[in-house]
Coordinates of C-alpha atoms in Angstrom, one line a residue:
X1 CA -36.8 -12.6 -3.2
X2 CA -40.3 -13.9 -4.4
X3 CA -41.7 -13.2 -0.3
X4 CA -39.9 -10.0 -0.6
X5 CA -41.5 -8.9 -3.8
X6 CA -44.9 -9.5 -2.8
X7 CA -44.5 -8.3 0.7
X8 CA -44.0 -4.7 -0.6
X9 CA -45.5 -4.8 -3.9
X10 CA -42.7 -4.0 -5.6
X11 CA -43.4 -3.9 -9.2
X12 CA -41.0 -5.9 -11.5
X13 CA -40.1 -4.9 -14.8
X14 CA -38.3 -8.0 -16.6
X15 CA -36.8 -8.2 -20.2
X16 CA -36.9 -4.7 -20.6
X17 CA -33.8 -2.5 -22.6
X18 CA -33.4 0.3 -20.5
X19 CA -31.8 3.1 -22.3
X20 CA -31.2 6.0 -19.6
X21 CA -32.4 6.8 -16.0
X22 CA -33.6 10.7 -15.6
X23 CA -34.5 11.9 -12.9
X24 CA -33.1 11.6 -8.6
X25 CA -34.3 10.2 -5.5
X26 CA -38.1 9.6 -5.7
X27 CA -38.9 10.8 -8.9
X28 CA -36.8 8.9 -11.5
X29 CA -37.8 8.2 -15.2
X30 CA -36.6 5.1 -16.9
X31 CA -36.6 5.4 -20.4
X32 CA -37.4 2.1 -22.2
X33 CA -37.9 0.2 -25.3
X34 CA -41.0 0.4 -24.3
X35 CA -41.6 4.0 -23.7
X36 CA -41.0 5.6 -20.2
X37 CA -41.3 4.4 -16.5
X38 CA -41.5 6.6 -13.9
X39 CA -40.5 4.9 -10.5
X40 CA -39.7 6.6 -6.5
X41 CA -36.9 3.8 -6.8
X42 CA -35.0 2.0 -9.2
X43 CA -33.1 -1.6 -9.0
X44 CA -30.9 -2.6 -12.2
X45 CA -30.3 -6.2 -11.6
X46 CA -29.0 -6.9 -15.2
X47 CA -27.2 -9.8 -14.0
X48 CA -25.7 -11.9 -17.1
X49 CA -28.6 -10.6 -19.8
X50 CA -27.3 -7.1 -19.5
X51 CA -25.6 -5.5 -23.0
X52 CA -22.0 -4.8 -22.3
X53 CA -20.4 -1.9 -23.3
X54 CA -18.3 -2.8 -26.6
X55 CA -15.2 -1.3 -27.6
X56 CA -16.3 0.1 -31.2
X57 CA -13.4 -1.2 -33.2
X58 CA -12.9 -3.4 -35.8
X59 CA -12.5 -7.0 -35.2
X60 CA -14.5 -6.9 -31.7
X61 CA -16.8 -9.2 -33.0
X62 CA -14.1 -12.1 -33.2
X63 CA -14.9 -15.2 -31.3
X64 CA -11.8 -14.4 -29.2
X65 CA -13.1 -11.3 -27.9
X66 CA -15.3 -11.5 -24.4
X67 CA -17.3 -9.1 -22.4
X68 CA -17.1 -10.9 -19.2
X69 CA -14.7 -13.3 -17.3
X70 CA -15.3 -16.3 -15.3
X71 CA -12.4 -18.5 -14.9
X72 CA -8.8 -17.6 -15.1
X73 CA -7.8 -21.3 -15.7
X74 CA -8.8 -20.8 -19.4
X75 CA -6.6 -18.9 -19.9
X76 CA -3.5 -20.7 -18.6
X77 CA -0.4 -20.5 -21.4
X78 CA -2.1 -17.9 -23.9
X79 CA -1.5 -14.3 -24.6
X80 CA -4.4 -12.0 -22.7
X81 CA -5.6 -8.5 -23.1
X82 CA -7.9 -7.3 -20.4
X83 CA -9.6 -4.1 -21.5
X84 CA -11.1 -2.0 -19.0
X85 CA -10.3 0.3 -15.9
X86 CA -12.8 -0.8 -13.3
X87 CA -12.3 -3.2 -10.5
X88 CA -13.7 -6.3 -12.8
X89 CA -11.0 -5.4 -15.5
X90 CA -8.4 -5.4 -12.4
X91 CA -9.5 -8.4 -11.2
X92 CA -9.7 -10.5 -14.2
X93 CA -5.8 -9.2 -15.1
X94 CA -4.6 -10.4 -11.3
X95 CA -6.4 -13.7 -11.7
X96 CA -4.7 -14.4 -14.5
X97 CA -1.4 -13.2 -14.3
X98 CA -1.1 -15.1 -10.6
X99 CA -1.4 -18.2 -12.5
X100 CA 2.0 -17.9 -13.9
X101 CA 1.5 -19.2 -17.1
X102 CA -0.3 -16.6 -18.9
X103 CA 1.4 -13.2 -20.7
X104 CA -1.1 -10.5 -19.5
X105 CA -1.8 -7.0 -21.0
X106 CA -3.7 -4.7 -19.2
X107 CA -4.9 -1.8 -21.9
X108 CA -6.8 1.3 -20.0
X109 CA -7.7 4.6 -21.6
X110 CA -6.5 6.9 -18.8
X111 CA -3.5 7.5 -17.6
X112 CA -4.6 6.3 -13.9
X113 CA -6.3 4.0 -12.6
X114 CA -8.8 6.0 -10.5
X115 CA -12.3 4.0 -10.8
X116 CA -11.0 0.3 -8.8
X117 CA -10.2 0.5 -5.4
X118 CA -6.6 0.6 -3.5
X119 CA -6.3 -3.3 -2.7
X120 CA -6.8 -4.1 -6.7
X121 CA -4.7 -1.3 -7.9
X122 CA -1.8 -2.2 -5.4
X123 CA -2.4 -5.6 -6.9
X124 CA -1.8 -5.0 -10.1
X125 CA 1.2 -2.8 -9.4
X126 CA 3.1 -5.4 -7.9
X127 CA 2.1 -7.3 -10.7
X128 CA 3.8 -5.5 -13.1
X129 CA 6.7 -4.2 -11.5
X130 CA 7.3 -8.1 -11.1
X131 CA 7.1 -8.6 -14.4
X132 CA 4.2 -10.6 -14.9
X133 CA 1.6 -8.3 -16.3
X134 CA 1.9 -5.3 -18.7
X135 CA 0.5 -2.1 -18.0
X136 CA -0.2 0.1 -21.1
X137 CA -1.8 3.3 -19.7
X138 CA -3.4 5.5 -20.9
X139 CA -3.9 3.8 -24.2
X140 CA -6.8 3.1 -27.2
X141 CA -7.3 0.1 -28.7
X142 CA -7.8 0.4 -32.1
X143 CA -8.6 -3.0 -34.3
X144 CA -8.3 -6.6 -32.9
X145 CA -6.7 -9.4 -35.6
X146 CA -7.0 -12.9 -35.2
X147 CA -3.3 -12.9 -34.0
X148 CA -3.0 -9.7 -32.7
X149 CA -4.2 -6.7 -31.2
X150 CA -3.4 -2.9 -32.4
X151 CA -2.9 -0.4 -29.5
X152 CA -2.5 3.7 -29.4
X153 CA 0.2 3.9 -26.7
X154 CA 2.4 6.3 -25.6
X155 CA 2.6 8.3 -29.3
X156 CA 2.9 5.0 -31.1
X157 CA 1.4 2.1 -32.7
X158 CA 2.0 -1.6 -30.9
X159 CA 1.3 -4.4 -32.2
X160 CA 0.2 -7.1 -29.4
X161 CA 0.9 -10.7 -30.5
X162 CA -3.0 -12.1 -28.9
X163 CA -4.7 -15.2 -28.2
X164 CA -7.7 -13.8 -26.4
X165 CA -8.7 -10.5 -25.4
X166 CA -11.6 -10.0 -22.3
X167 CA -13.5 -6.5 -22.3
X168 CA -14.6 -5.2 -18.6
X169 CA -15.7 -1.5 -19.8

């Protein structure tokens, strides 16, 4: 990457909040904490140091609450929420649920799964109809507990007996 970088003098920007991106091909403007950046191209390569979207409910800030997954093993024999529509949310719920030991919750605002692709959703499908993860579509989250999670779904409160809950939004 370094011999890349200096090859085309590609200006880096690093440890930098960027707040929004304006602009399209060739003429973008990257607003900043530190003002604005105008740039012909733009690379977001947040990697682990990015801020995760968070949920905006009460209890999110419980230790048992995670914005990113890395090992499914963790979670062997404990109650899992995955929160989140995309194809790391999907992913997550399938690693986990395929170890067999773990109940599995999926919680997604809409009422389809439109933003992963086929091979995940398909996935997950099987999943549930074989009984070993819990779909909950479209639904809301709406205050995490140390021993449970409270959930908008279909026209009713549920309360979600929880051990951990991982947030890919």
């Amino acid at each position: 990457w370094t011999k890349a970088i200096e090859k085309l003098q590609v200006k880096v920007e690093e440890g930098i909040q960027v707040n929004g991106i304006d602009g399209e091909d060739a003429a973008f403007a990257v607003h900043t904490a530190r003002g604005v950046i105008e740039a012909r191209q733009v690379v977001l390569a947040i990697g682990r140091r990015g801020t995760p979207r968070r949920m905006g409910v009460p209890g999110e800030e419980l230790q048992k609450v995670t914005y990113g997954f890395t090992d499914a093993e963790q979670y062997g024999g404990r109650r899992v929420l995955v929160v989140g529509g995309g194809d790391s949310a999907l992913e997550a719920a399938i690693q986990i649920a395929e170890l067999g030991t773990a109940e599995v919750a999926l919680s997604y605002r809409g009422a389809e799964l439109g933003r992963a692709r086929q091979a995940n959703r398909d996935k997950l499908t099987a999943l549930s109809e074989a009984g070993q993860l819990t779909l909950l579509l479209p639904s809301q989250i709406k205050y995490v507990t140390e021993t449970e999670v409270r959930i908008e779904w279909d026209g009713r409160e549920l309360r979600l007996p929880n051990d951990d809950v991982i947030v890919n939004i």
